[in-house]
Amino acid sequence: MAAGVIRSLSQGLRRITPFGSRLYSDEVRTVTLIPGDGIGPEISAAVQEIFAAASAPIKWETSDVTAIKGPGGKYIIPPEAQESMNRNKIGLKGPLKTPVGKGHPSMNLLLRKTFQLYANVRPCKSIEGYKTPYPDVDLVTIRENTEGEYSGIEHMIVDGVVQSIKLITEPASRRVAEFAFDFARAQGRDTVTAVHKANIMRMSDGLFLKCCREVAEDYKDIRFEEMYLDTVCLNMVQDPTQFDVLVMPNLYGDILSDLCAGLIGGLGVTPSGNIGADGVAIFESVHGTAPDIAGKDLANPTALLLSAVMMLRHLGLHDHARRIETAAFQTIKEGKALTGDLGGKAKCSDFTREVSKKVQEIE
Amino acid sequence: MAAVVRTLVGSATKLQWQPASVLCSRAVSTTIPAQDPAVAAPVSKPKGNQKVTMIPGDGIGPELMHSVKEVFKHALVPVDFEEIHVSEVQDWGQDHQDTVDKVIQSFERTGVGLKGNIRTPTHGELMGMNMRMRRRLDLFANVVRVKSMAGLKTRHHNLDFVIIREQTEGEYSSLEHESVEGVVESLKIITREKSRRIAKFAFDYATKHGREKVTAVHKANIMKMGDGMFLRCCEEVSELYPRIKFENMIIDNCCMQLVSNPYQFDVMVMPNLYGNIVDNLAAGLVGGAGIVPGESYSHSYAVFETGARHPFAQAVGRNIANPTAMLLSAANMLKHMHLEYHGQMISDAVERVIKVGKVRTRDMGGYATTTDLTTAIIDNLHKGKYSSFV
């Protein structure tokens, strides 16, 4: 009983923290669900089933974000989808297929530009039951998602010489640094490490580092470290337990977050969230649409499920998040209902049923 | 042009092929196994010693160089070092501070060098000293041979691949400016000429060392023009080498594959920044920055250094650094200078000490000091097959 009292007190305390909590009562939250293409619809259905079994106070509003040609000829997200997201602020997205064709922008890029998703958060935690050479990984990579090397500004100055511009700005660096420290505080993490290459790119990464240092002054309860990108890579593959929260510009973030995903087992089990301006947050699975197994009930919903758990934590529904996550990890650990990519022979629906059963058993 | 292509293709079948066109024979090193009768003890002693430029650098560089000098002394290696002290952070006083010009002059005399890492601080001129030296000597290719060492426990076993990195352009061009306050632009330059050059180097290397596959690592899905051009150059060059398989991989997928299945890689070629990341990642896979040797080549010079280049300032003065990487690199340098006997002796001694495993420095999980490990290697020097030459 004492444990229950302490738990509810600590949950209450967590709800008071400014970042990440939106609920002060058990009201039902509406969330925009974007099933996506390929295996998207199956895994979205699986997540909805598991959430229903856990009695999570979430109402799903499905919408489709296939780009359409807007006024002016440029591709845009359909206005209904934009409206839905701006109203609900929270979204869960399955894998999207970029249509092949001239001028069609990447769907992920379009979403990023439309909702100004400036930070990509990827928590990497080793999954018990899915063995990799790296047990005990527990870190979070936070990547600046709007500028840096991916600005897309390239020119051929002279024939045979191409120049790509990497853009680093103070407001964007400051914004992602503030998010990183807020996140660390809200999730109870104790160290934030800025990853950079300021010894080589002295002005650009130097600016990023300066912003991180200035923001760290306001968060004295969180330890701040800086490390060169190559040192991080070297140490990451030898001992990943020394890292906690990593914050970095775009390109390094892309590479390091995929590296960390590889440590825990690949993109099929890695959750991811994108934070945008005005409180918009879209959680997604980062694997592909897997068209070869689409519609055959063979897909693994773990990545989307863990992203949905991340979403629950963002909303402050820590109890439901904990129950669903524990159920999923226990199912994988038992190994009886694993899908093909995790080394088993079960179907997606078997896995979903098993997780739903467990989530109802867990207190 | 067709004649050149025919010669290249025809010669690719022979294993000991010396490429004549782009690389001069001195700039590509050879590895000869110890059983080869060519590595018997030399029948005559050289008249004078060959000269080698030595740049100790910062951090643990001087300590590692000391190890190298000790081992060379005991192995009776006929080499004299021309030491040049350049640094951005240390100041030896007016008369003793050397400059990059002195380094270039020394290289023009010797042609070969052994280099420690020069620390690049985050302030100062935009281009660090390492980069300035590499640009002026035109050391365009950095080769890191990632090989698991017998006796060291790592998560992956029996790794054996090579990372070739273009190191004079790319993200390290040091062209940065603040156009508006709070907005900094950094230019990444990719040129067709240098991309072709490094691609050709990679395929020549693969041919010479009997490798079967070359993987180009890039991010052409995002940097369509820059990395796209790099990829196209690699594809063009790969058509001249039909016996070598060519594939390409995006850098983030490459990092993921390196930690889950590194056995699929053979020779990898990539631009500057990705090379930095993959070098360090791969060094971590086989045991750390203290294990992996590396070398840099230009048309006329060869510089031997460690694979993962860190000054490791926390270890200065504590005698804990691991000299393995620098000693293996020095052994490679001797083989490059056609002193195969001494080179093989040193690398055999290092491998034996690591395999036996009684003397291990901290990064390998033991408690020995740098001097302990150096002494153990010296003790193992003349125990090889051809130890009658003393």
Coordinates of N, CA and C in Angstrom, one line a residue, chain A residues 43-209:
Chain A
I43 N 0.3 -2.6 -38.5 CA 0.9 -2.4 -37.2 C 0.1 -1.3 -36.4
S44 N -0.5 -0.4 -37.1 CA -1.3 0.6 -36.5 C -2.5 0.0 -35.8
A45 N -3.1 -1.0 -36.5 CA -4.2 -1.7 -35.9 C -3.8 -2.5 -34.7
A46 N -2.6 -3.1 -34.7 CA -2.0 -3.8 -33.6 C -1.9 -2.9 -32.4
V47 N -1.4 -1.7 -32.6 CA -1.2 -0.7 -31.5 C -2.5 -0.3 -30.9
Q48 N -3.5 -0.1 -31.8 CA -4.8 0.3 -31.3 C -5.4 -0.8 -30.4
E49 N -5.2 -2.1 -30.8 CA -5.7 -3.2 -30.1 C -5.1 -3.3 -28.7
I50 N -3.7 -3.1 -28.7 CA -3.0 -3.2 -27.4 C -3.4 -2.0 -26.5
F51 N -3.6 -0.8 -27.0 CA -4.0 0.3 -26.2 C -5.4 0.1 -25.6
A52 N -6.3 -0.5 -26.5 CA -7.6 -0.8 -25.9 C -7.6 -1.8 -24.8
A53 N -6.7 -2.8 -24.9 CA -6.6 -3.8 -23.9 C -6.0 -3.1 -22.6
A54 N -5.2 -2.1 -22.8 CA -4.6 -1.5 -21.6 C -5.5 -0.4 -21.0
S55 N -6.6 -0.1 -21.7 CA -7.6 0.9 -21.3 C -6.9 2.3 -21.2
A56 N -6.1 2.6 -22.2 CA -5.4 3.9 -22.2 C -6.4 4.9 -22.7
P57 N -6.4 6.1 -22.0 CA -7.4 7.1 -22.4 C -7.0 7.9 -23.7
I58 N -7.0 7.1 -24.8 CA -6.6 7.7 -26.0 C -7.6 7.5 -27.1
K59 N -8.0 8.5 -27.8 CA -9.0 8.4 -28.9 C -8.2 8.6 -30.2
W60 N -8.4 7.7 -31.1 CA -7.6 7.8 -32.3 C -8.4 8.5 -33.4
E61 N -7.7 9.5 -34.1 CA -8.4 10.1 -35.2 C -7.5 9.9 -36.5
T62 N -7.9 8.9 -37.3 CA -7.1 8.5 -38.4 C -7.1 9.6 -39.5
S63 N -5.9 9.8 -40.1 CA -5.9 10.7 -41.3 C -4.8 10.3 -42.2
D64 N -4.9 10.8 -43.4 CA -4.0 10.3 -44.5 C -3.2 11.5 -44.9
V65 N -1.9 11.3 -45.0 CA -1.0 12.5 -45.3 C -0.4 12.4 -46.7
T66 N -1.0 11.6 -47.6 CA -0.4 11.5 -49.0 C -0.4 12.9 -49.6
A67 N 0.7 13.3 -50.1 CA 0.8 14.7 -50.5 C 0.0 15.0 -51.8
I68 N -0.6 16.1 -51.8 CA -1.4 16.5 -53.0 C -0.8 17.8 -53.5
K69 N -1.1 18.1 -54.7 CA -0.6 19.4 -55.3 C -1.5 20.5 -54.8
G70 N -0.8 21.4 -54.0 CA -1.6 22.5 -53.5 C -1.6 23.7 -54.5
P71 N -2.3 24.8 -54.1 CA -2.3 26.0 -55.0 C -0.8 26.5 -55.2
G72 N -0.5 26.8 -56.4 CA 0.9 27.2 -56.6 C 1.8 26.1 -57.1
G73 N 1.2 24.9 -57.2 CA 1.9 23.8 -57.8 C 2.8 23.0 -56.9
K74 N 3.1 23.5 -55.7 CA 4.0 22.7 -54.8 C 3.2 21.7 -54.1
Y75 N 3.9 20.6 -53.7 CA 3.2 19.5 -53.0 C 3.0 19.9 -51.5
I76 N 1.8 19.7 -51.0 CA 1.6 20.0 -49.6 C 0.8 18.8 -49.0
I77 N 0.8 18.8 -47.6 CA 0.0 17.8 -46.9 C -1.4 18.3 -47.0
P78 N -2.4 17.3 -47.2 CA -3.8 17.7 -47.3 C -4.2 18.6 -46.2
P79 N -5.0 19.6 -46.4 CA -5.4 20.5 -45.3 C -6.1 19.9 -44.2
E80 N -6.9 18.8 -44.5 CA -7.6 18.1 -43.4 C -6.6 17.5 -42.4
A81 N -5.6 16.9 -42.9 CA -4.6 16.3 -42.0 C -3.9 17.4 -41.2
Q82 N -3.6 18.5 -41.9 CA -2.9 19.5 -41.1 C -3.7 20.1 -40.0
E83 N -5.0 20.2 -40.3 CA -6.0 20.8 -39.3 C -6.0 19.8 -38.1
S84 N -6.1 18.5 -38.5 CA -6.3 17.5 -37.4 C -5.1 17.5 -36.5
M85 N -3.9 17.6 -37.1 CA -2.6 17.6 -36.3 C -2.5 18.9 -35.5
N86 N -2.9 20.0 -36.0 CA -2.8 21.3 -35.3 C -3.8 21.3 -34.1
R87 N -4.9 20.6 -34.3 CA -5.9 20.6 -33.2 C -5.5 19.6 -32.1
N88 N -5.0 18.4 -32.5 CA -4.7 17.4 -31.5 C -3.3 17.6 -30.9
K89 N -2.4 18.1 -31.7 CA -1.0 18.4 -31.3 C -0.1 17.1 -31.2
I90 N -0.7 16.0 -31.0 CA 0.1 14.8 -30.8 C -0.3 13.8 -32.0
G91 N 0.7 13.2 -32.6 CA 0.4 12.3 -33.7 C 1.3 11.0 -33.6
L92 N 0.8 9.9 -34.1 CA 1.5 8.7 -34.2 C 1.5 8.3 -35.7
K93 N 2.7 8.0 -36.2 CA 2.8 7.8 -37.7 C 3.5 6.5 -38.0
G94 N 2.9 5.8 -39.0 CA 3.6 4.6 -39.5 C 4.5 4.9 -40.6
P95 N 5.1 3.9 -41.2 CA 6.1 4.2 -42.3 C 5.4 4.8 -43.5
L96 N 6.0 5.8 -44.1 CA 5.4 6.4 -45.3 C 6.3 6.1 -46.5
K97 N 5.6 6.0 -47.6 CA 6.3 5.7 -48.9 C 6.4 7.0 -49.7
T98 N 7.6 7.3 -50.1 CA 7.7 8.5 -51.0 C 7.5 8.0 -52.4
P99 N 6.4 8.6 -53.1 CA 6.1 8.2 -54.4 C 7.3 8.5 -55.4
V100 N 7.5 7.6 -56.3 CA 8.6 7.9 -57.2 C 8.1 8.8 -58.3
G101 N 8.8 9.9 -58.6 CA 8.3 10.8 -59.6 C 9.0 12.1 -59.5
K102 N 9.1 12.8 -60.6 CA 9.9 14.0 -60.6 C 9.2 15.0 -59.7
G103 N 10.0 15.7 -58.9 CA 9.4 16.8 -58.1 C 8.7 16.4 -56.9
H104 N 8.5 15.1 -56.7 CA 7.8 14.7 -55.4 C 8.8 14.7 -54.3
P105 N 8.6 15.5 -53.3 CA 9.5 15.6 -52.2 C 9.4 14.4 -51.3
S106 N 10.4 14.2 -50.5 CA 10.3 13.1 -49.5 C 9.2 13.4 -48.5
M107 N 8.4 12.4 -48.2 CA 7.2 12.6 -47.3 C 7.7 13.1 -46.0
N108 N 8.7 12.5 -45.5 CA 9.2 12.9 -44.1 C 9.7 14.3 -44.1
L109 N 10.3 14.7 -45.2 CA 10.8 16.1 -45.3 C 9.6 17.1 -45.3
L110 N 8.6 16.7 -46.0 CA 7.4 17.5 -46.1 C 6.7 17.7 -44.8
L111 N 6.6 16.6 -44.0 CA 6.0 16.6 -42.7 C 6.9 17.5 -41.8
R112 N 8.2 17.4 -41.9 CA 9.1 18.2 -41.1 C 8.9 19.6 -41.3
K113 N 8.8 20.0 -42.6 CA 8.7 21.4 -43.0 C 7.3 22.0 -42.5
T114 N 6.3 21.1 -42.7 CA 4.9 21.6 -42.4 C 4.8 21.9 -40.9
F115 N 5.3 21.0 -40.1 CA 5.0 21.2 -38.7 C 6.2 21.7 -37.9
Q116 N 7.3 22.1 -38.7 CA 8.5 22.6 -38.1 C 9.1 21.7 -37.0
L117 N 9.3 20.4 -37.3 CA 9.7 19.5 -36.4 C 11.2 19.7 -36.2
Y118 N 11.6 20.3 -35.1 CA 13.0 20.7 -35.0 C 13.9 19.7 -34.2
A119 N 13.3 18.8 -33.4 CA 14.1 17.8 -32.7 C 13.7 16.4 -32.9
N120 N 14.6 15.5 -33.2 CA 14.3 14.1 -33.3 C 14.8 13.4 -32.1
V121 N 14.0 12.7 -31.4 CA 14.4 12.0 -30.2 C 14.4 10.5 -30.4
R122 N 15.4 9.8 -30.1 CA 15.4 8.4 -30.2 C 16.0 7.8 -29.0
P123 N 15.1 7.2 -28.1 CA 15.7 6.5 -27.0 C 16.1 5.1 -27.4
C124 N 17.3 4.7 -27.0 CA 17.8 3.4 -27.4 C 18.0 2.6 -26.1
K125 N 17.1 1.6 -25.9 CA 17.3 0.8 -24.7 C 17.4 -0.7 -25.1
S126 N 18.3 -1.4 -24.6 CA 18.5 -2.8 -24.9 C 17.2 -3.6 -24.6
I127 N 16.8 -4.4 -25.5 CA 15.6 -5.2 -25.3 C 16.0 -6.6 -24.7
E128 N 15.5 -6.9 -23.5 CA 15.8 -8.2 -23.0 C 15.1 -9.2 -23.8
G129 N 15.8 -10.3 -24.2 CA 15.2 -11.3 -25.0 C 15.5 -11.1 -26.5
Y130 N 16.0 -10.0 -26.9 CA 16.5 -9.8 -28.3 C 18.0 -9.6 -28.2
K131 N 18.8 -10.7 -28.3 CA 20.2 -10.6 -27.9 C 21.0 -9.9 -29.0
T132 N 21.8 -8.9 -28.6 CA 22.7 -8.3 -29.5 C 24.1 -8.3 -28.7
P133 N 25.2 -8.1 -29.4 CA 26.5 -8.1 -28.6 C 26.5 -6.9 -27.6
Y134 N 25.5 -6.1 -27.6 CA 25.6 -4.9 -26.7 C 24.4 -4.9 -25.7
P135 N 24.4 -5.6 -24.6 CA 23.4 -5.5 -23.6 C 23.6 -4.2 -22.8
D136 N 22.7 -3.8 -22.0 CA 22.9 -2.6 -21.1 C 23.0 -1.3 -21.9
V137 N 22.4 -1.2 -23.0 CA 22.4 0.1 -23.7 C 21.2 0.9 -23.1
D138 N 21.4 2.1 -22.7 CA 20.3 2.9 -22.2 C 20.6 4.4 -22.5
L139 N 20.4 4.9 -23.7 CA 20.7 6.2 -23.9 C 19.7 6.9 -24.9
V140 N 19.8 8.2 -25.0 CA 18.8 8.9 -25.8 C 19.6 9.8 -26.8
T141 N 19.3 9.7 -28.1 CA 20.0 10.7 -29.0 C 18.9 11.7 -29.4
I142 N 19.4 13.0 -29.3 CA 18.5 14.1 -29.7 C 19.2 14.8 -30.8
R143 N 18.5 14.9 -31.9 CA 19.2 15.5 -33.1 C 18.4 16.7 -33.6
E144 N 19.2 17.7 -33.9 CA 18.6 18.9 -34.5 C 18.1 18.5 -35.9
N145 N 16.9 18.9 -36.2 CA 16.4 18.3 -37.5 C 16.1 19.2 -38.6
T146 N 16.4 20.5 -38.4 CA 16.0 21.5 -39.5 C 17.1 22.0 -40.3
E147 N 18.3 22.0 -39.8 CA 19.4 22.7 -40.5 C 20.6 21.8 -40.6
G148 N 21.7 22.4 -40.5 CA 23.0 21.7 -40.5 C 23.3 21.3 -41.9
E149 N 23.8 20.0 -42.0 CA 24.3 19.6 -43.3 C 23.1 19.3 -44.3
Y150 N 21.9 19.2 -43.8 CA 20.8 18.8 -44.6 C 20.0 20.0 -45.1
S151 N 20.6 21.1 -45.2 CA 19.9 22.3 -45.7 C 19.6 22.1 -47.1
G152 N 20.2 21.2 -47.8 CA 19.9 21.0 -49.2 C 20.4 22.1 -50.1
I153 N 21.4 22.9 -49.6 CA 21.9 24.0 -50.5 C 23.2 23.5 -51.1
E154 N 23.1 23.2 -52.4 CA 24.3 22.7 -53.1 C 24.4 23.4 -54.4
H155 N 25.7 23.7 -54.8 CA 25.8 24.3 -56.2 C 27.1 23.7 -56.8
M156 N 27.1 23.6 -58.1 CA 28.3 23.2 -58.8 C 29.0 24.5 -59.2
I157 N 30.1 24.9 -58.5 CA 30.6 26.2 -58.8 C 31.3 26.2 -60.2
V158 N 32.1 25.2 -60.4 CA 32.8 25.1 -61.6 C 32.6 23.6 -62.0
D159 N 32.7 23.3 -63.3 CA 32.4 21.9 -63.6 C 33.4 21.0 -62.9
G160 N 32.8 20.0 -62.1 CA 33.6 19.1 -61.4 C 33.9 19.5 -59.9
V161 N 33.4 20.6 -59.5 CA 33.6 21.1 -58.1 C 32.2 21.4 -57.5
V162 N 31.8 20.6 -56.5 CA 30.5 20.9 -55.9 C 30.7 21.4 -54.5
Q163 N 29.9 22.3 -54.1 CA 29.9 22.9 -52.8 C 28.6 22.7 -52.1
S164 N 28.6 22.1 -50.9 CA 27.4 21.9 -50.1 C 27.5 22.8 -48.9
I165 N 26.5 23.4 -48.6 CA 26.6 24.4 -47.5 C 25.9 23.8 -46.2
K166 N 26.7 23.9 -45.2 CA 26.2 23.4 -43.9 C 25.8 24.7 -43.1
L167 N 24.6 24.8 -42.7 CA 24.1 26.0 -42.0 C 23.9 25.7 -40.5
I168 N 24.5 26.5 -39.7 CA 24.3 26.4 -38.3 C 23.8 27.8 -37.8
T169 N 22.6 27.9 -37.1 CA 22.2 29.1 -36.7 C 22.0 29.1 -35.1
E170 N 22.1 30.3 -34.6 CA 22.0 30.3 -33.1 C 20.6 30.0 -32.6
P171 N 19.6 30.5 -33.1 CA 18.2 30.2 -32.6 C 17.9 28.7 -32.6
A172 N 18.3 28.0 -33.8 CA 18.0 26.6 -33.9 C 18.8 25.8 -32.9
S173 N 20.1 26.1 -32.8 CA 20.9 25.4 -31.8 C 20.5 25.6 -30.4
R174 N 20.1 26.8 -30.1 CA 19.6 27.1 -28.7 C 18.3 26.3 -28.5
R175 N 17.4 26.3 -29.4 CA 16.1 25.6 -29.3 C 16.3 24.1 -29.0
V176 N 17.2 23.5 -29.8 CA 17.4 22.0 -29.6 C 18.1 21.8 -28.2
A177 N 19.0 22.7 -27.9 CA 19.7 22.5 -26.6 C 18.7 22.6 -25.4
E178 N 17.9 23.6 -25.5 CA 16.9 23.8 -24.4 C 16.0 22.5 -24.4
F179 N 15.6 22.0 -25.5 CA 14.7 20.8 -25.5 C 15.5 19.7 -24.8
A180 N 16.7 19.5 -25.2 CA 17.5 18.4 -24.6 C 17.6 18.5 -23.1
F181 N 17.8 19.7 -22.6 CA 17.9 19.8 -21.1 C 16.5 19.6 -20.5
D182 N 15.5 20.1 -21.1 CA 14.1 19.9 -20.6 C 13.8 18.5 -20.5
F183 N 14.1 17.8 -21.6 CA 13.8 16.4 -21.7 C 14.6 15.6 -20.6
A184 N 15.9 15.9 -20.5 CA 16.6 15.2 -19.5 C 16.0 15.4 -18.1
R185 N 15.6 16.6 -17.8 CA 15.0 16.9 -16.5 C 13.7 16.2 -16.3
A186 N 12.9 16.2 -17.3 CA 11.6 15.5 -17.2 C 11.7 14.0 -17.1
Q187 N 12.7 13.4 -17.8 CA 12.8 12.0 -17.7 C 13.7 11.5 -16.7
G188 N 14.2 12.4 -15.8 CA 15.1 12.0 -14.7 C 16.5 11.5 -15.2
R189 N 17.0 12.1 -16.3 CA 18.3 11.7 -16.7 C 19.4 12.6 -16.1
D190 N 20.6 12.2 -15.9 CA 21.5 13.1 -15.2 C 22.6 13.7 -16.1
T191 N 22.8 13.3 -17.3 CA 23.9 13.9 -18.1 C 23.5 14.2 -19.5
V192 N 23.9 15.4 -20.0 CA 23.6 15.7 -21.4 C 25.0 15.9 -22.0
T193 N 25.3 15.2 -23.1 CA 26.6 15.3 -23.8 C 26.4 15.9 -25.1
A194 N 27.1 17.0 -25.4 CA 27.0 17.6 -26.7 C 28.1 17.0 -27.6
V195 N 27.6 16.5 -28.8 CA 28.5 15.9 -29.7 C 28.8 16.8 -30.9
H196 N 30.1 17.0 -31.2 CA 30.4 18.1 -32.1 C 31.8 17.8 -32.8
K197 N 32.1 18.6 -33.7 CA 33.5 18.5 -34.3 C 34.1 19.9 -34.4
A198 N 34.0 20.6 -33.3 CA 34.4 22.0 -33.3 C 35.9 22.1 -33.4
N199 N 36.7 21.1 -33.4 CA 38.2 21.2 -33.6 C 38.4 21.4 -35.1
I200 N 37.5 20.8 -35.9 CA 37.7 20.9 -37.4 C 36.8 22.0 -37.9
M201 N 35.5 22.0 -37.6 CA 34.6 23.0 -38.1 C 34.5 24.1 -37.0
R202 N 35.5 24.9 -36.9 CA 35.6 25.7 -35.7 C 34.5 26.8 -35.5
M203 N 34.0 27.3 -36.6 CA 33.0 28.3 -36.5 C 31.6 27.7 -36.3
S204 N 31.3 26.8 -37.2 CA 29.9 26.3 -37.2 C 29.6 25.4 -36.0
D205 N 30.4 24.4 -35.8 CA 30.2 23.6 -34.6 C 30.6 24.4 -33.3
G206 N 31.4 25.3 -33.5 CA 31.8 26.2 -32.4 C 30.6 27.0 -31.9
L207 N 29.7 27.4 -32.8 CA 28.5 28.1 -32.5 C 27.5 27.2 -31.8
F208 N 27.4 26.0 -32.3 CA 26.5 25.0 -31.7 C 26.9 24.8 -30.3
L209 N 28.2 24.6 -30.1 CA 28.7 24.3 -28.8 C 28.5 25.5 -27.8

